[in-house]
Coordinates of C-alpha atoms and ligand atoms in Angstrom, one line a residue:
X1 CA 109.8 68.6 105.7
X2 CA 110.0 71.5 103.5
X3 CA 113.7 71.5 103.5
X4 CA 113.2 68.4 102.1
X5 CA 110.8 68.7 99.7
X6 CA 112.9 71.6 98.1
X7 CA 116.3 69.5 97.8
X8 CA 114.2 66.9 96.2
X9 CA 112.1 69.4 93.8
X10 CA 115.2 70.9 92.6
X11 CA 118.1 69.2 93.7
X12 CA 120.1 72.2 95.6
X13 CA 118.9 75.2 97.1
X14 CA 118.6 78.3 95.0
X15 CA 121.3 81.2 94.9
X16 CA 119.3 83.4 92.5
X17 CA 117.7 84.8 95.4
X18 CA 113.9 84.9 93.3
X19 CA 111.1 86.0 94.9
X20 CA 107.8 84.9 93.3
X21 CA 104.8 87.4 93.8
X22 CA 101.0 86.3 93.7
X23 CA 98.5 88.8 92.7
X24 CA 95.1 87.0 93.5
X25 CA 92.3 89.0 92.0
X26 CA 88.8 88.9 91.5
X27 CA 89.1 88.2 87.8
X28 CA 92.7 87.3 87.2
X29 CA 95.4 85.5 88.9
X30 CA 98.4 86.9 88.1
X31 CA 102.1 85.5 89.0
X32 CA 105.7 87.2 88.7
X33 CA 109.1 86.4 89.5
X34 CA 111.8 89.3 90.3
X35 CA 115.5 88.2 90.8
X36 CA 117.5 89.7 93.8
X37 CA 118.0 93.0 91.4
X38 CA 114.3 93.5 91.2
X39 CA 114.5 92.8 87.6
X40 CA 110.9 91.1 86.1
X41 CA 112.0 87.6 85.3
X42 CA 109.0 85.3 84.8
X43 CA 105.0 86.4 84.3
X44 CA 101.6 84.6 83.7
X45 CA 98.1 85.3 84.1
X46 CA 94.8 83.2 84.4
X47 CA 91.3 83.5 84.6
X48 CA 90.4 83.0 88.6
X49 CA 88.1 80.1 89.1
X50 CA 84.9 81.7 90.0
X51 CA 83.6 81.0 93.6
X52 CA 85.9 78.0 93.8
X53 CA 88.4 77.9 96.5
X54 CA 90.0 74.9 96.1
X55 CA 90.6 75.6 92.1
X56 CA 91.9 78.8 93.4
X57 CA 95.0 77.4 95.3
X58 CA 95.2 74.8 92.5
X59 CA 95.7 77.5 90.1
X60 CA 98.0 79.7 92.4
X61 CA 99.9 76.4 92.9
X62 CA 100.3 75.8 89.0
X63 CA 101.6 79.2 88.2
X64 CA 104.4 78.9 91.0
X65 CA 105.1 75.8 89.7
X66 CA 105.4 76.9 86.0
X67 CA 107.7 79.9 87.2
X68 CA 109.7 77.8 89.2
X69 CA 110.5 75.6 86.2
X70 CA 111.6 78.7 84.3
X71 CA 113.5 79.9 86.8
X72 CA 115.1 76.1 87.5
X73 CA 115.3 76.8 91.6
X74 CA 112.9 77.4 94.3
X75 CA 111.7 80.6 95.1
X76 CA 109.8 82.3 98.2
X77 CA 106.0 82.8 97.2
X78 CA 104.1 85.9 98.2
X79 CA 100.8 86.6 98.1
X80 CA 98.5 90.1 97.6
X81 CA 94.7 89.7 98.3
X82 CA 91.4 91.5 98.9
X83 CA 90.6 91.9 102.2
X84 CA 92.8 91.2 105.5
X85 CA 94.2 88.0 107.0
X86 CA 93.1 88.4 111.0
X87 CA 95.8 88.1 113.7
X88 CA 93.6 85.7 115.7
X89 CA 91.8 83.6 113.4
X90 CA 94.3 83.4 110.8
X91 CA 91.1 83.6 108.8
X92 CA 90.9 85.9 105.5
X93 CA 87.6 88.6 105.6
X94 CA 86.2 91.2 103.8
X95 CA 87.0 90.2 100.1
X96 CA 85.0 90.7 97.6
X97 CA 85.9 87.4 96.2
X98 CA 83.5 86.4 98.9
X99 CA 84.5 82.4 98.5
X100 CA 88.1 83.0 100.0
X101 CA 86.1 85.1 103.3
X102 CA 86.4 82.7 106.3
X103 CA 89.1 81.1 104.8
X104 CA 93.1 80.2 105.7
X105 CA 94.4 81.0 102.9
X106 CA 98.3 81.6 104.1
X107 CA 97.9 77.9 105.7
X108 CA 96.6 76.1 103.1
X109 CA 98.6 77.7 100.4
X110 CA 102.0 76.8 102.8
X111 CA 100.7 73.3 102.6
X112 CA 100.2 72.9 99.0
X113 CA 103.4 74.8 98.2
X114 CA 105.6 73.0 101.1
X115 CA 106.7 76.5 102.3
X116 CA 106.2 79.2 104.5
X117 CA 103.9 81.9 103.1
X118 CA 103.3 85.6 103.2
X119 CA 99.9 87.1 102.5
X120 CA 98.5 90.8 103.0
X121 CA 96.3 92.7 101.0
X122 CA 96.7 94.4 97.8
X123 CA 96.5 97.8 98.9
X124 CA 99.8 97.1 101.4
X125 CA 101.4 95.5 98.1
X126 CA 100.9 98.4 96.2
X127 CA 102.4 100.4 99.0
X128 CA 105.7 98.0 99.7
X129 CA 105.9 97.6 95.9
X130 CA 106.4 101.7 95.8
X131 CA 108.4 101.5 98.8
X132 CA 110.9 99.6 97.3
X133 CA 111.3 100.4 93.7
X134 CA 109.0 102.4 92.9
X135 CA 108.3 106.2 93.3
X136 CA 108.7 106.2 96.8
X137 CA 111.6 104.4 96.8
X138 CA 114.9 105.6 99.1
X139 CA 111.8 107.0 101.6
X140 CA 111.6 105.6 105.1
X141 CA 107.4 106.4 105.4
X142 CA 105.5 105.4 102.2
X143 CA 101.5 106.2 102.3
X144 CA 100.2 104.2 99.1
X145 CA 96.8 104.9 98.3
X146 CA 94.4 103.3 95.7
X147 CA 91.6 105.0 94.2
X148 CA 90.1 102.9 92.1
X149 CA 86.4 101.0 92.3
X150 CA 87.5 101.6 95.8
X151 CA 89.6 103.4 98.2
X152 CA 92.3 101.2 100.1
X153 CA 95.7 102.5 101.8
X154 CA 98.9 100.8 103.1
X155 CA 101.5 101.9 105.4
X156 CA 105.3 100.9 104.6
X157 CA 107.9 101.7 107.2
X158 CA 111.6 101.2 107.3
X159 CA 111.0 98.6 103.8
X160 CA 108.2 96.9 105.8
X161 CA 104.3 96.5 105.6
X162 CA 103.1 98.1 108.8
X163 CA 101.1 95.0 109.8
X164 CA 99.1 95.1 112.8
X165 CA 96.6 93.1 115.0
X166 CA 94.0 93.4 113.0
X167 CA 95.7 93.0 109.1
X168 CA 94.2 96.7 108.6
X169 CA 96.7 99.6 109.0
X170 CA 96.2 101.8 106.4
X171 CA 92.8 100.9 105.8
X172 CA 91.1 104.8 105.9
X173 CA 88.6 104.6 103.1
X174 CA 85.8 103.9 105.7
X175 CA 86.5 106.6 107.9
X176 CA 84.3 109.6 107.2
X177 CA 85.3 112.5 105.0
X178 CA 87.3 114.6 107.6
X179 CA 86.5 118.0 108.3
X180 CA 83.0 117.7 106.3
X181 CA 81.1 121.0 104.7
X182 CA 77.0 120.4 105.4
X183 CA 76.7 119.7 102.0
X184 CA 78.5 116.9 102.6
X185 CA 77.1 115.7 105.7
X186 CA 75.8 113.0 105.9
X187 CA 76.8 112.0 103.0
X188 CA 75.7 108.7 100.6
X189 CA 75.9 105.2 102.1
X190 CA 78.4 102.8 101.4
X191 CA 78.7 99.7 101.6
X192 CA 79.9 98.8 105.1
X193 CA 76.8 100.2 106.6
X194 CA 77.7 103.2 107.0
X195 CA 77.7 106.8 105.6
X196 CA 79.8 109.7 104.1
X197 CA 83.0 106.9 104.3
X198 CA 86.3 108.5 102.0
X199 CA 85.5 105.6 99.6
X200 CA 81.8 107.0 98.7
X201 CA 83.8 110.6 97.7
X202 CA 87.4 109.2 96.7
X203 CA 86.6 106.0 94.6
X204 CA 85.5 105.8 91.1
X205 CA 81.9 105.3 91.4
X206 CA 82.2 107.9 94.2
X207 CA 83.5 110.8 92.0
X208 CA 81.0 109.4 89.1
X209 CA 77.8 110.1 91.7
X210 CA 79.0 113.3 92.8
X211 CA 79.1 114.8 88.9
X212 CA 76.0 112.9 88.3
X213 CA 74.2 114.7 91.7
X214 CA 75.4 118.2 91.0
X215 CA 74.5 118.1 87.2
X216 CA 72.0 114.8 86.9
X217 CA 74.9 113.6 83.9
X218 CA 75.7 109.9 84.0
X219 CA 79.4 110.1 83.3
X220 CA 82.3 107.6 83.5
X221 CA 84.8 108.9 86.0
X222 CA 87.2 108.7 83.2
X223 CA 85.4 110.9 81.0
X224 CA 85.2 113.9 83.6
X225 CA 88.9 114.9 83.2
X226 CA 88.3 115.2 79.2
X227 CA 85.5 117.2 80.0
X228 CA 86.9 119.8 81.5
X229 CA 89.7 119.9 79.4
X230 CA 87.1 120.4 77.2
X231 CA 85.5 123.7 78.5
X232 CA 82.8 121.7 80.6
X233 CA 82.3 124.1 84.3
X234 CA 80.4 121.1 85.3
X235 CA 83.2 118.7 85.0
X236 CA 85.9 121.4 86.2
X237 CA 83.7 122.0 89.3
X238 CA 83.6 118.3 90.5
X239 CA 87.5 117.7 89.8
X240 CA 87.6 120.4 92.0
X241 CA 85.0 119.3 94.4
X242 CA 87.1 115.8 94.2
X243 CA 90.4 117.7 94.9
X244 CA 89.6 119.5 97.8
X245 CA 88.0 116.0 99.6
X246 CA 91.1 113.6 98.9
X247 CA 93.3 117.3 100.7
X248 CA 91.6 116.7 103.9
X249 CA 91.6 112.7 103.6
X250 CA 95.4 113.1 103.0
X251 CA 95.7 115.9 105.5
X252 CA 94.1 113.4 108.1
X253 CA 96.7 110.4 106.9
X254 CA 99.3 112.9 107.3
X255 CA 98.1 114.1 111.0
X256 CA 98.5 110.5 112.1
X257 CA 101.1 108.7 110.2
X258 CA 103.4 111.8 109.0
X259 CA 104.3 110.0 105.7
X260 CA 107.8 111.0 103.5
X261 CA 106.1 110.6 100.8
X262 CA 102.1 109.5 99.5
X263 CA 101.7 107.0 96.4
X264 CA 98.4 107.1 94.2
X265 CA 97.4 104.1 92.6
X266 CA 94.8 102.6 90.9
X267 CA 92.6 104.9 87.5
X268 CA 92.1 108.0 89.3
X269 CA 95.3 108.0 90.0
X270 CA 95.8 109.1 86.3
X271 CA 94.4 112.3 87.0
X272 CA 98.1 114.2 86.2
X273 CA 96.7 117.5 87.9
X274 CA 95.8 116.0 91.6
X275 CA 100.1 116.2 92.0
X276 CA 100.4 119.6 92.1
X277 CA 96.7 120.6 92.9
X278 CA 96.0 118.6 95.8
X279 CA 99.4 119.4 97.8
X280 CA 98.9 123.3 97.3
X281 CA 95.4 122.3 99.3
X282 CA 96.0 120.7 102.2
X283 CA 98.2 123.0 104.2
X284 CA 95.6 124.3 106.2
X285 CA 94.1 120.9 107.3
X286 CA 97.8 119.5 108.5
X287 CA 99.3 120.5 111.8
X288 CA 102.4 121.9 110.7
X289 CA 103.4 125.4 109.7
X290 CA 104.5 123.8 106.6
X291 CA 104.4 120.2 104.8
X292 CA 107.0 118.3 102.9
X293 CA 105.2 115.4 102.3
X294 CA 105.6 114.7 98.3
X295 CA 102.6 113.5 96.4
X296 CA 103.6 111.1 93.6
X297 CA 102.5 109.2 90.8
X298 CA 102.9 105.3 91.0
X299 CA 105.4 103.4 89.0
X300 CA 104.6 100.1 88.8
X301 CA 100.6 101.0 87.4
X302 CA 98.7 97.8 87.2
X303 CA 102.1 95.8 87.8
X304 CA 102.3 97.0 91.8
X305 CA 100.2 94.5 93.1
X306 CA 101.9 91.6 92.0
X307 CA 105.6 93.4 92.6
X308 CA 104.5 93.9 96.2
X309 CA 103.5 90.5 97.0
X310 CA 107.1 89.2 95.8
X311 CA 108.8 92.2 97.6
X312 CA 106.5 90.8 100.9
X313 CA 110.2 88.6 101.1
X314 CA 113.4 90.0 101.8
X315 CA 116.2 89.3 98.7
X316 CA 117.9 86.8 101.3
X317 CA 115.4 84.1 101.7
X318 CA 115.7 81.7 99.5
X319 CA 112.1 80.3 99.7
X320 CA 113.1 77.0 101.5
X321 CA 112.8 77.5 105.3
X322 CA 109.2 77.0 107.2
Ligands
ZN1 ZN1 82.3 102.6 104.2

């Protein structure tokens, strides 16, 4: 049936080899075609429909059709989400775009698009987006973090998403702090119920309420780089405070998974100095006598999410089997 529907949608298979990426946010839907080079070909963004899942698919099936009619062939269609698809259910959870949560999103998008489907979650998009052209490219073990309003993590191997059972590898920023001084025990409480998780030190917010704690400021994350730039000890001391943390979360990723190399993502990631700072800090938290891991910068910025979901394809499919 989908053979079918793609001969009659566009006459003959495509040879371009284009892979569309989906990037389904909480605010924005945002679609993007690559050719087989990995060169940007077609992009579009809309609002997302709030709290509407059918308007949701609608609006993801409009863009792919709009970008398939600028490419004029048929392309395969991946997706980057909140949250995880589980193994068993097939069901999405823990998005914050709480109307897709119970959801099967990979089905009912394959039905509406007449094609197979792939969907994981932003964080591994960001990660196999890195992996594959971006500053980790050429490295067999990619580790792509985002600190951002949260902390997320993906694990790329061999070109691949590391995809297990439960849709989650990579998925550290509710594990606690490791190796936690007492002033950081037990820490604040996060959202998932419980406390001192990497997200309530790593994220955004989390960085904001430690500088606010130890000096009773309200300050934007953002503005505590400028401020010790500026002279402020205050805003020096939690950079610091915030360097040392992400050393041992990153020690503890490199303990288990033994990454080539680490990708940050997301606005802290713009924080220039955690590239040399953070690696000259977690050697003594990393069982090895020395580390080679490399700790780099994104490419892609904002553009990785959408760049991994069309990567989630390989450059041979030509979007028509399933
Ligand atoms: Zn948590």
């Amino acid at each position: 049936m989908a053979a079918s529907h793609r001969d009659t949608a566009t006459g003959a298979p495509g040879t371009g080899g284009y892979r569309i990426g989906v990037d389904l946010g909480g605010t924005k839907i945002e679609v993007l075609a690559l050719d087989d080079g990995g060169r940007e070909r077609f992009r579009r963004r809309v609002p997302t429909p709030r709290g509407d899942y059918d308007a949701t698919l609608d609006a993801i099936a409009t863009l792919v059709a709009e970008a398939e009619a600028a490419l004029g062939e048929r392309a395969s269609v991946g997706v980057g989400t909140p949250g995880s698809i589980s193994r068993a259910t097939g069901l999405l959870r823990g998005a914050n775009s709480v109307c897709l949560n119970g959801r099967p999103i990979r089905e009912d998008l394959a039905r509406r698009l007449a094609r197979d489907v792939r969907v994981t979650n932003d964080a591994n998009c960001f990660a196999l987006s890195e992996a594959s052209d971006g500053a980790g490219v050429g490295a067999d073990v990619v580790f792509g973090v985002i600190l951002g309003t949260g902390v997320g993590g993906g694990v790329v191997v061999g070109g691949r998403v590391l995809d297990g059972p439960n849709g989650i590898a990579g998925e550290w920023g509710h594990n606690p702090l490791p190796w936690p001084r007492d002033d950081e025990r037990p820490g604040e409480a996060c959202f998932c119920g419980r406390r001192g998780c990497i997200e309530t030190f790593l994220s955004g917010p989390g960085l904001a309420g430690d500088h606010r704690r130890a000096t009773g400021e309200m300050l934007a994350p953002e503005a505590i780089l400028p401020g010790a730039l500026a002279g402020d000890d205050a805003c020096e001391a939690s950079l610091v405070r915030y360097e040392a943390r992400l050393a041992r979360a990153l020690a503890h990723v490199i303990n288990l998974v033994d990454p080539d190399v680490i990708v940050l993502g997301g606005g802290l990631s713009n924080l220039d100095r955690l590239y040399a700072n953070v690696p000259a800090l977690w050697g003594p938290w990393v069982f090895s006598d020395r580390v080679d891991t490399r700790l780099v910068k994104h490419r892609h910025g904002d553009s990785s999410g959408v760049r991994g979901a069309a990567w989630l394809w390989p450059a041979t499919h030509r979007g028509g089997a399933g």
